[in-house]
Coordinates of N, CA and C in Angstrom, one line a residue:
Chain J
G223 N -33.3 -20.4 -3.4 CA -32.2 -20.1 -2.5 C -31.1 -19.5 -3.5
Q224 N -30.0 -19.3 -2.8 CA -28.8 -18.7 -3.5 C -27.6 -19.6 -3.2
S225 N -26.8 -19.7 -4.3 CA -25.5 -20.3 -4.1 C -24.5 -19.6 -5.0
L226 N -23.3 -19.5 -4.5 CA -22.3 -18.7 -5.3 C -21.0 -19.6 -5.4
E227 N -20.5 -19.7 -6.6 CA -19.2 -20.6 -6.7 C -18.0 -19.7 -7.1
Q228 N -16.9 -19.9 -6.4 CA -15.7 -19.2 -6.7 C -14.6 -20.3 -6.7
P229 N -13.5 -20.1 -7.5 CA -12.3 -21.0 -7.3 C -11.7 -20.8 -5.9
S230 N -11.2 -21.9 -5.4 CA -10.7 -22.0 -4.1 C -9.3 -21.2 -3.9
E231 N -8.6 -21.3 -4.9 CA -7.3 -20.7 -4.9 C -6.8 -20.1 -6.1
V232 N -6.1 -19.0 -6.2 CA -5.5 -18.4 -7.3 C -4.2 -18.0 -6.9
T233 N -3.2 -18.1 -7.8 CA -1.8 -17.7 -7.6 C -1.4 -16.8 -8.8
A234 N -0.7 -15.7 -8.4 CA -0.2 -14.8 -9.5 C 1.1 -14.1 -9.0
V235 N 1.9 -13.5 -9.9 CA 3.0 -12.8 -9.5 C 2.7 -11.3 -9.4
E236 N 3.6 -10.6 -8.6 CA 3.5 -9.2 -8.6 C 3.4 -8.5 -9.9
G237 N 2.7 -7.5 -10.0 CA 2.6 -6.7 -11.2 C 1.7 -7.4 -12.3
A238 N 1.3 -8.4 -12.1 CA 0.4 -9.1 -13.0 C -1.1 -8.7 -12.7
I239 N -1.9 -9.3 -13.7 CA -3.4 -9.1 -13.6 C -4.1 -10.3 -13.2
V240 N -5.0 -10.3 -12.3 CA -5.7 -11.7 -12.0 C -7.2 -11.4 -12.0
Q241 N -7.8 -12.4 -12.5 CA -9.3 -12.4 -12.4 C -9.9 -13.4 -11.6
I242 N -10.8 -13.1 -10.7 CA -11.5 -14.0 -9.8 C -12.9 -14.0 -10.2
N243 N -13.4 -15.2 -10.6 CA -14.7 -15.5 -11.2 C -15.7 -15.8 -10.1
C244 N -17.0 -15.5 -10.2 CA -18.1 -15.9 -9.4 C -19.2 -16.2 -10.2
T245 N -19.6 -17.5 -10.1 CA -20.9 -17.9 -10.8 C -21.9 -18.1 -9.7
Y246 N -23.1 -17.8 -10.0 CA -24.2 -17.9 -9.0 C -25.5 -18.6 -9.5
Q247 N -26.3 -19.1 -8.5 CA -27.5 -19.5 -8.8 C -28.4 -18.8 -7.7
T248 N -29.3 -17.9 -8.2 CA -30.2 -17.3 -7.2 C -31.4 -16.9 -7.9
S249 N -32.4 -16.7 -7.0 CA -33.8 -16.5 -7.5 C -34.0 -15.0 -7.7
G250 N -33.0 -14.1 -7.3 CA -33.1 -12.8 -7.5 C -32.3 -12.1 -6.5
F251 N -31.6 -10.9 -6.9 CA -30.8 -10.3 -5.9 C -30.7 -8.8 -6.5
Y252 N -30.2 -8.0 -5.5 CA -30.1 -6.6 -5.9 C -28.8 -6.3 -6.6
G253 N -27.7 -7.0 -6.2 CA -26.4 -6.6 -6.8 C -25.4 -7.6 -6.3
L254 N -24.2 -7.5 -7.0 CA -23.1 -8.5 -6.5 C -22.1 -7.6 -5.9
S255 N -21.6 -7.9 -4.7 CA -20.5 -7.3 -4.0 C -19.2 -8.1 -3.9
W256 N -18.2 -7.5 -3.7 CA -16.9 -8.1 -3.4 C -16.3 -7.7 -2.2
Y257 N -15.7 -8.6 -1.5 CA -15.1 -8.3 -0.1 C -13.7 -8.9 -0.1
Q258 N -12.8 -8.2 0.5 CA -11.4 -8.8 0.8 C -11.3 -9.0 2.2
Q259 N -10.6 -10.2 2.5 CA -10.3 -10.5 3.9 C -8.9 -11.0 4.0
H260 N -8.1 -10.3 4.8 CA -6.8 -10.7 5.2 C -6.8 -11.7 6.3
D261 N -5.9 -12.6 6.4 CA -5.8 -13.6 7.6 C -6.0 -12.9 8.8
G262 N -7.1 -13.3 9.6 CA -7.3 -12.8 11.0 C -7.9 -11.5 11.0
G263 N -8.4 -10.9 9.7 CA -8.9 -9.6 9.6 C -10.4 -9.6 9.3
A264 N -11.0 -8.5 9.4 CA -12.5 -8.3 9.0 C -12.5 -8.2 7.5
P265 N -13.7 -8.7 6.9 CA -14.1 -8.4 5.5 C -14.1 -7.1 5.2
T266 N -13.5 -6.5 4.1 CA -13.6 -5.2 3.8 C -14.2 -5.0 2.4
F267 N -15.1 -4.1 2.3 CA -15.9 -3.9 1.0 C -14.9 -3.5 0.0
L268 N -15.0 -4.0 -1.2 CA -14.2 -3.5 -2.4 C -14.9 -2.9 -3.5
S269 N -16.2 -3.6 -3.9 CA -16.9 -3.2 -5.1 C -18.1 -3.7 -5.1
Y270 N -19.1 -3.0 -5.8 CA -20.5 -3.4 -5.8 C -21.0 -3.2 -7.3
N271 N -21.7 -4.1 -7.9 CA -22.4 -4.0 -9.2 C -23.9 -4.2 -9.0
A272 N -24.5 -3.1 -9.2 CA -26.0 -3.2 -9.2 C -26.5 -3.6 -10.6
L273 N -25.8 -3.0 -11.7 CA -26.3 -3.4 -13.0 C -25.2 -4.0 -13.7
D274 N -25.5 -4.6 -14.9 CA -24.5 -5.3 -15.7 C -23.5 -4.3 -16.1
G275 N -22.2 -4.9 -16.2 CA -21.2 -4.0 -16.8 C -20.0 -3.9 -15.8
L276 N -19.2 -3.1 -16.1 CA -17.8 -2.9 -15.4 C -17.9 -1.8 -14.4
E277 N -17.4 -2.0 -13.2 CA -17.3 -0.9 -12.3 C -15.7 -0.9 -11.9
E278 N -15.1 0.4 -12.0 CA -13.7 0.5 -11.8 C -13.4 1.3 -10.6
T279 N -12.7 0.8 -9.7 CA -12.2 1.6 -8.5 C -10.7 1.4 -8.4
G280 N -9.9 2.3 -8.9 CA -8.5 2.2 -8.8 C -8.0 1.0 -9.5
R281 N -7.1 0.1 -8.7 CA -6.6 -1.1 -9.4 C -7.6 -2.3 -9.5
F282 N -8.8 -2.0 -8.9 CA -9.8 -3.1 -8.8 C -11.0 -2.8 -9.7
S283 N -11.4 -3.6 -10.5 CA -12.7 -3.6 -11.2 C -13.6 -4.8 -10.9
S284 N -14.8 -4.6 -11.1 CA -15.7 -5.7 -11.0 C -16.8 -5.6 -12.1
F285 N -17.1 -6.9 -12.5 CA -18.1 -7.0 -13.6 C -19.2 -7.9 -13.3
L286 N -20.4 -7.7 -13.8 CA -21.5 -8.5 -13.5 C -22.3 -8.6 -14.9
S287 N -22.8 -9.8 -15.2 CA -23.6 -10.2 -16.4 C -24.8 -11.0 -15.8
R288 N -25.9 -10.4 -15.5 CA -27.0 -11.2 -15.0 C -27.5 -12.3 -15.9
S289 N -27.5 -12.0 -17.3 CA -27.9 -13.0 -18.2 C -27.1 -14.3 -18.1
D290 N -25.8 -14.1 -17.9 CA -24.8 -15.2 -17.7 C -24.8 -15.8 -16.3
S291 N -25.4 -15.1 -15.4 CA -25.2 -15.5 -13.9 C -23.8 -15.5 -13.5
Y292 N -23.1 -14.5 -13.8 CA -21.6 -14.5 -13.7 C -21.1 -13.0 -13.4
G293 N -20.0 -13.1 -12.6 CA -19.3 -11.8 -12.2 C -17.9 -12.0 -12.1
Y294 N -17.1 -11.1 -12.0 CA -15.8 -11.3 -11.7 C -15.2 -10.1 -11.2
L295 N -14.0 -10.2 -10.3 CA -13.3 -9.3 -9.7 C -11.9 -9.2 -10.5
L296 N -11.5 -8.0 -10.9 CA -10.2 -8.0 -11.7 C -9.3 -7.1 -10.8
L297 N -8.1 -7.8 -10.5 CA -7.1 -7.0 -9.7 C -5.9 -6.7 -10.7
Q298 N -5.5 -5.5 -10.9 CA -4.4 -5.1 -11.7 C -3.2 -4.7 -10.9
E299 N -2.1 -4.7 -11.6 CA -0.8 -4.2 -11.0 C -0.6 -4.9 -9.5
L300 N -0.8 -6.2 -9.5 CA -0.8 -6.9 -8.2 C 0.3 -6.5 -7.4
Q301 N 0.0 -6.5 -6.0 CA 1.1 -6.1 -5.1 C 1.0 -7.3 -4.0
M302 N 2.0 -7.4 -3.3 CA 2.2 -8.5 -2.3 C 1.0 -8.4 -1.3
K303 N 0.6 -7.1 -0.9 CA -0.5 -6.9 0.1 C -1.7 -7.3 -0.4
D304 N -1.9 -7.7 -1.7 CA -3.2 -8.1 -2.2 C -3.4 -9.5 -1.8
S305 N -2.4 -10.3 -1.3 CA -2.5 -11.7 -0.9 C -3.6 -11.7 0.2
A306 N -4.8 -12.3 0.0 CA -5.9 -12.3 0.9 C -6.9 -13.3 0.3
S307 N -8.1 -13.3 1.0 CA -9.2 -14.1 0.5 C -10.2 -13.1 0.0
Y308 N -10.9 -13.4 -1.2 CA -11.8 -12.6 -1.8 C -13.1 -13.3 -2.0
F309 N -14.1 -12.6 -1.5 CA -15.5 -13.2 -1.5 C -16.5 -12.4 -2.4
C310 N -17.2 -13.1 -3.1 CA -18.4 -12.5 -3.8 C -19.6 -12.7 -2.9
A311 N -20.6 -11.8 -3.0 CA -21.7 -11.9 -2.2 C -22.9 -11.3 -2.9
V312 N -24.1 -11.7 -2.6 CA -25.3 -11.2 -3.3 C -26.2 -10.8 -2.1
S313 N -27.0 -9.8 -2.3 CA -28.1 -9.4 -1.3 C -29.4 -9.7 -2.0
P314 N -30.0 -10.8 -1.5 CA -31.2 -11.4 -2.1 C -32.4 -10.4 -2.1
L315 N -33.3 -10.5 -3.1 CA -34.5 -9.8 -3.2 C -35.5 -10.4 -2.3
I316 N -35.8 -9.6 -1.3 CA -36.9 -10.0 -0.3 C -37.8 -8.8 0.0
Y317 N -38.8 -9.1 0.7 CA -39.9 -8.1 0.7 C -39.3 -6.8 1.5
N318 N -38.3 -7.0 2.4 CA -38.0 -5.9 3.1 C -36.7 -5.2 2.5
Q319 N -36.8 -5.2 1.3 CA -35.7 -4.5 0.5 C -34.2 -4.9 0.8
G320 N -34.0 -6.2 0.8 CA -32.7 -6.7 0.9 C -32.2 -6.5 2.3
G321 N -31.0 -6.8 2.6 CA -30.4 -6.7 3.9 C -29.2 -7.6 4.0
K322 N -29.4 -8.9 4.3 CA -28.3 -9.9 4.5 C -27.5 -10.0 3.3
L323 N -26.3 -10.5 3.4 CA -25.5 -10.9 2.3 C -25.3 -12.3 2.4
I324 N -25.4 -13.1 1.1 CA -25.0 -14.4 1.0 C -23.7 -14.4 0.3
F325 N -22.6 -15.0 1.0 CA -21.3 -15.1 0.5 C -21.0 -16.4 -0.2
G326 N -20.0 -16.3 -1.1 CA -19.4 -17.4 -1.7 C -18.4 -18.0 -0.7
Q327 N -17.7 -19.1 -1.1 CA -16.8 -19.7 -0.2 C -15.5 -19.0 -0.2
G328 N -15.2 -18.1 -1.0 CA -14.0 -17.3 -1.1 C -12.9 -17.9 -1.9
T329 N -12.1 -17.0 -2.4 CA -10.9 -17.4 -3.2 C -9.7 -16.8 -2.5
E330 N -8.8 -17.7 -2.2 CA -7.6 -17.4 -1.7 C -6.5 -17.0 -2.6
L331 N -6.2 -15.7 -2.7 CA -5.2 -15.2 -3.7 C -3.8 -15.1 -3.1
S332 N -2.8 -15.8 -3.7 CA -1.4 -15.7 -3.3 C -0.6 -14.9 -4.3
V333 N 0.0 -13.8 -4.0 CA 0.8 -13.0 -4.9 C 2.3 -13.4 -4.5
K334 N 3.0 -13.9 -5.5 CA 4.4 -14.2 -5.4 C 5.3 -13.1 -6.0
P335 N 6.5 -13.0 -5.5 CA 7.4 -11.9 -6.0 C 7.9 -12.4 -7.3
Chain Z
D289 N -10.9 5.6 16.6 CA -11.4 4.8 15.5 C -12.9 4.8 15.6
T290 N -13.6 5.0 14.4 CA -15.0 5.1 14.4 C -15.6 3.9 13.7
G291 N -14.8 2.8 13.5 CA -15.5 1.7 12.9 C -16.1 0.8 13.8
V292 N -16.6 -0.4 13.3 CA -17.3 -1.4 14.0 C -16.4 -2.0 15.1
S293 N -16.7 -2.1 16.3 CA -16.0 -2.7 17.3 C -16.7 -3.9 17.9
Q294 N -15.9 -4.9 18.4 CA -16.6 -6.1 18.9 C -15.8 -6.5 20.2
D295 N -16.4 -7.1 21.0 CA -16.0 -7.4 22.4 C -16.5 -8.7 22.9
P296 N -15.7 -9.7 23.4 CA -14.3 -9.7 23.4 C -13.8 -10.1 22.0
R297 N -12.5 -10.1 21.7 CA -11.9 -10.5 20.5 C -11.8 -12.0 20.5
H298 N -11.5 -12.6 21.6 CA -11.3 -14.1 21.7 C -12.1 -14.5 22.9
K299 N -12.7 -15.6 22.8 CA -13.5 -16.3 23.9 C -13.2 -17.8 23.9
I300 N -12.7 -18.4 25.1 CA -12.6 -19.8 25.1 C -13.5 -20.2 26.3
T301 N -14.3 -21.3 25.9 CA -15.3 -21.6 27.0 C -15.4 -23.1 26.9
K302 N -16.1 -23.6 27.9 CA -16.3 -25.1 28.0 C -17.7 -25.4 27.5
R303 N -17.7 -26.5 27.0 CA -19.0 -27.0 26.4 C -20.2 -26.8 27.4
G304 N -21.3 -26.4 27.2 CA -22.4 -26.3 28.1 C -22.6 -24.8 28.8
Q305 N -21.5 -24.1 28.7 CA -21.5 -22.8 29.2 C -22.2 -21.8 28.2
N306 N -22.6 -20.5 28.8 CA -23.2 -19.5 28.0 C -22.2 -18.6 27.7
V307 N -22.3 -18.0 26.6 CA -21.5 -16.8 26.2 C -22.2 -15.7 25.6
T308 N -21.7 -14.4 25.8 CA -22.3 -13.3 25.2 C -21.3 -12.4 24.6
F309 N -21.6 -12.0 23.3 CA -20.7 -11.1 22.6 C -21.3 -9.7 22.4
R310 N -20.6 -8.7 22.3 CA -21.1 -7.4 22.1 C -20.6 -6.8 20.8
C311 N -21.5 -6.1 20.1 CA -21.0 -5.4 18.9 C -21.5 -3.8 19.1
D312 N -20.6 -2.9 18.8 CA -20.9 -1.5 18.7 C -20.7 -1.1 17.3
P313 N -21.8 -0.8 16.6 CA -21.7 -0.3 15.2 C -21.1 1.0 15.0
I314 N -20.9 1.4 13.7 CA -20.7 2.8 13.4 C -21.9 3.6 13.9
S315 N -21.7 4.8 14.4 CA -22.6 5.4 15.3 C -24.0 5.8 14.5
E316 N -23.8 6.2 13.2 CA -25.0 6.7 12.6 C -25.7 5.6 11.8
H317 N -25.2 4.3 12.0 CA -25.7 3.3 11.1 C -27.0 2.7 11.8
N318 N -27.9 2.5 10.9 CA -29.2 1.9 11.5 C -29.5 0.4 11.4
R319 N -28.5 -0.2 10.6 CA -28.7 -1.6 10.5 C -27.4 -2.3 11.0
L320 N -27.7 -3.5 11.6 CA -26.6 -4.2 12.2 C -26.9 -5.7 12.0
Y321 N -25.8 -6.3 11.5 CA -25.9 -7.7 11.2 C -25.0 -8.6 11.9
W322 N -25.3 -9.9 12.2 CA -24.4 -10.9 12.7 C -24.2 -12.0 11.7
Y323 N -22.9 -12.4 11.5 CA -22.6 -13.5 10.7 C -21.6 -14.4 11.5
R324 N -21.5 -15.6 11.0 CA -20.6 -16.6 11.5 C -19.7 -17.1 10.4
Q325 N -18.4 -17.2 10.8 CA -17.5 -17.6 9.8 C -16.5 -18.8 10.3
T326 N -16.5 -19.9 9.6 CA -15.6 -20.9 10.0 C -14.4 -21.0 9.0
L327 N -13.4 -21.6 9.3 CA -12.2 -21.6 8.6 C -12.4 -22.1 7.1
G328 N -11.9 -21.3 6.2 CA -12.1 -21.7 4.8 C -13.4 -21.5 4.1
Q329 N -14.3 -20.8 4.9 CA -15.7 -20.6 4.3 C -16.0 -19.0 4.4
G330 N -17.0 -18.6 3.6 CA -17.4 -17.3 3.7 C -18.4 -17.1 4.9
P331 N -18.5 -15.8 5.2 CA -19.4 -15.5 6.3 C -20.8 -15.9 6.1
E332 N -21.4 -16.5 7.1 CA -22.7 -17.0 7.0 C -23.6 -16.2 7.8
F333 N -24.7 -15.7 7.2 CA -25.7 -14.8 7.8 C -26.4 -15.5 9.1
L334 N -26.5 -14.7 10.2 CA -27.3 -15.2 11.3 C -28.6 -14.4 11.5
T335 N -28.4 -13.1 11.7 CA -29.6 -12.3 11.9 C -29.3 -10.8 11.8
Y336 N -30.2 -9.9 11.5 CA -30.0 -8.5 11.4 C -31.2 -7.7 12.0
F337 N -30.8 -6.4 12.4 CA -31.7 -5.5 12.9 C -31.7 -4.2 12.1
Q338 N -32.9 -3.6 12.1 CA -32.9 -2.3 11.7 C -33.4 -1.5 12.8
N339 N -32.6 -0.6 13.3 CA -32.8 0.1 14.6 C -32.9 -1.0 15.7
E340 N -33.9 -1.0 16.5 CA -34.0 -2.0 17.5 C -34.9 -3.3 17.0
A341 N -35.4 -3.2 15.8 CA -36.3 -4.3 15.4 C -35.4 -5.4 14.6
Q342 N -35.5 -6.6 15.1 CA -34.9 -7.7 14.5 C -35.7 -8.2 13.3
L343 N -35.3 -8.0 12.0 CA -36.0 -8.2 10.8 C -35.9 -9.6 10.3
E344 N -34.9 -10.3 10.5 CA -34.7 -11.6 10.0 C -33.7 -12.4 10.9
K345 N -34.1 -13.6 10.9 CA -33.2 -14.8 11.7 C -33.0 -15.9 10.6
S346 N -31.7 -16.3 10.6 CA -31.6 -17.4 9.8 C -32.1 -18.7 10.3
R347 N -32.6 -19.6 9.5 CA -33.1 -20.9 9.9 C -32.0 -21.8 10.5
L348 N -30.7 -21.3 10.3 CA -29.7 -22.1 10.9 C -29.5 -21.7 12.4
L349 N -30.1 -20.6 12.8 CA -30.0 -20.1 14.2 C -30.9 -20.9 15.1
S350 N -30.3 -21.7 15.9 CA -31.0 -22.6 16.7 C -31.6 -21.7 17.9
D351 N -32.4 -22.4 18.7 CA -33.1 -21.6 19.8 C -32.0 -21.3 20.9
R352 N -30.9 -21.8 20.8 CA -29.8 -21.5 21.8 C -29.2 -20.2 21.5
F353 N -29.5 -19.6 20.4 CA -28.9 -18.3 20.0 C -29.9 -17.3 20.1
S354 N -29.6 -16.1 20.7 CA -30.5 -14.9 20.8 C -29.7 -13.7 20.5
A355 N -30.3 -12.8 19.9 CA -29.6 -11.5 19.8 C -30.6 -10.4 20.1
E356 N -30.0 -9.2 20.6 CA -30.8 -8.1 21.0 C -30.2 -6.9 20.6
R357 N -30.9 -5.8 20.2 CA -30.3 -4.5 20.1 C -31.3 -3.5 20.7
P358 N -31.3 -3.5 22.1 CA -32.3 -2.8 22.8 C -32.7 -1.4 22.5
K359 N -31.6 -0.6 22.2 CA -31.8 0.9 22.0 C -31.4 1.2 20.6
G360 N -31.3 0.2 19.8 CA -31.0 0.6 18.3 C -29.6 1.1 18.2
S361 N -28.7 0.7 19.2 CA -27.2 1.1 19.1 C -26.4 -0.2 19.1
F362 N -25.8 -0.5 20.2 CA -25.1 -1.7 20.4 C -26.0 -2.9 20.3
S363 N -25.4 -4.1 19.9 CA -26.1 -5.4 20.1 C -25.3 -6.4 20.8
T364 N -26.1 -7.4 21.3 CA -25.5 -8.6 21.8 C -25.9 -9.8 21.3
L365 N -25.1 -10.7 21.2 CA -25.4 -12.2 20.7 C -25.1 -13.0 21.8
E366 N -26.0 -13.8 22.2 CA -25.9 -14.8 23.3 C -25.9 -16.2 22.7
I367 N -25.1 -17.0 23.2 CA -25.2 -18.5 22.8 C -25.3 -19.2 24.2
Q368 N -26.5 -20.1 24.3 CA -26.5 -20.8 25.4 C -26.2 -22.2 25.3
R369 N -25.7 -22.8 26.3 CA -25.4 -24.2 26.3 C -24.5 -24.5 25.1
T370 N -23.3 -23.9 25.0 CA -22.5 -23.9 23.9 C -22.0 -25.3 23.5
E371 N -21.8 -25.6 22.2 CA -21.5 -26.9 21.8 C -20.2 -26.7 21.0
Q372 N -19.4 -27.8 20.8 CA -18.2 -27.7 20.0 C -18.4 -27.1 18.6
G373 N -19.5 -27.5 18.0 CA -19.9 -27.0 16.6 C -20.1 -25.4 16.6
D374 N -20.2 -24.9 17.7 CA -20.4 -23.3 17.8 C -19.0 -22.6 17.6
S375 N -17.9 -23.4 17.7 CA -16.7 -22.7 17.5 C -16.6 -22.1 16.1
A376 N -16.4 -20.8 16.1 CA -16.2 -20.0 14.9 C -15.8 -18.6 15.2
M377 N -15.8 -17.9 14.1 CA -15.5 -16.4 14.2 C -17.0 -15.7 14.1
Y378 N -17.4 -14.9 15.1 CA -18.7 -14.3 15.0 C -18.4 -12.8 14.6
L379 N -18.9 -12.5 13.4 CA -18.7 -11.1 12.8 C -19.9 -10.3 13.0
C380 N -19.7 -9.1 13.2 CA -20.8 -8.1 13.3 C -20.5 -7.1 12.2
A381 N -21.5 -6.6 11.6 CA -21.4 -5.6 10.5 C -22.5 -4.6 10.7
S382 N -22.3 -3.3 10.2 CA -23.3 -2.3 10.2 C -23.4 -1.6 8.9
S383 N -24.5 -0.9 8.7 CA -24.7 -0.2 7.5 C -25.7 0.9 7.7
L384 N -25.7 1.8 6.8 CA -26.8 2.8 6.8 C -27.7 2.7 5.6
R385 N -29.0 2.3 6.0 CA -30.0 2.1 4.9 C -30.9 3.4 4.9
V386 N -30.8 4.0 3.7 CA -31.5 5.2 3.6 C -32.6 5.2 2.5
G387 N -33.8 5.6 3.0 CA -34.9 5.6 2.1 C -35.2 4.4 1.3
G388 N -35.4 4.6 0.0 CA -35.8 3.6 -0.9 C -34.5 2.9 -1.5
A389 N -33.3 3.1 -0.8 CA -32.2 2.4 -1.4 C -32.4 0.9 -1.5
S390 N -31.8 0.3 -2.5 CA -31.9 -1.1 -2.7 C -30.9 -2.0 -1.9
T391 N -29.8 -1.3 -1.5 CA -28.8 -2.1 -0.9 C -27.9 -1.0 -0.1
D392 N -27.0 -1.5 0.7 CA -26.2 -0.7 1.4 C -24.8 -1.4 1.7
T393 N -23.8 -0.6 1.9 CA -22.4 -1.2 2.1 C -22.3 -1.7 3.5
Q394 N -22.0 -2.9 3.8 CA -21.8 -3.4 5.2 C -20.3 -3.3 5.6
Y395 N -20.1 -2.7 6.8 CA -18.7 -2.6 7.3 C -18.7 -3.6 8.5
F396 N -17.7 -4.3 8.4 CA -17.5 -5.4 9.3 C -16.6 -5.1 10.6
G397 N -16.8 -5.7 11.6 CA -16.0 -5.6 12.8 C -14.9 -6.6 12.7
P398 N -13.9 -6.6 13.8 CA -12.9 -7.6 13.6 C -13.2 -9.0 14.1
G399 N -14.4 -9.1 14.6 CA -14.9 -10.4 15.0 C -14.5 -10.9 16.5
T400 N -15.3 -11.8 16.8 CA -15.1 -12.5 18.2 C -14.8 -13.9 17.9
R401 N -13.6 -14.4 18.1 CA -13.3 -15.8 17.9 C -13.8 -16.7 19.0
L402 N -14.7 -17.6 18.9 CA -15.2 -18.4 20.0 C -14.5 -19.9 19.8
T403 N -13.9 -20.3 20.9 CA -13.5 -21.7 20.9 C -14.2 -22.5 22.0
V404 N -15.0 -23.5 21.8 CA -15.6 -24.3 22.7 C -14.9 -25.6 22.8
L405 N -14.5 -25.8 24.2 CA -13.6 -27.0 24.5 C -14.5 -28.2 24.9

């Protein structure tokens, strides 16, 4: 099976850098995804790591280390609008080439002025 | 707006009633997923389709739940004899799976919030 662990809450100030960690136990997966969800909104795709290393998309970067069963999302130059829940998710290795996502419980990020 | 749409956005029902939700995916997407999300939790996979074929159902999905995608476009999720524990946000997502790709980005709709009294 698969399970993903994230901190439940993180608080940071505007302009700062914050890192949201995700550790996982899984029998195999294609890659690690990150989604953002504002209160009452739909999850929105942020980033995907198929391979180990760092992926950068604007102010957001994501990292994966399969040997350490660990990944993180890095948010730079924090803005108030970044206050949201952030979810890591894996797409398990199954016979029909993946599909479903298994999500962590989410990290609620609060950005303070 | 060409994103994923869901209808209704909110549904309040009494225990024991049947409810049906609809999802319209992004038009060229061949995969459609249903998830359920409760407060403070991540989305939980329910089932998914590739075109009209239902490829996987979660073991968490009881016999009271059924989903269809008859023409490979929109999908419906029906819950029969609703229970209070069914109260949740039901999310639909779609994606385009191409050839031998190992994964694809899922785009979520706004969800249907179900309250069972």
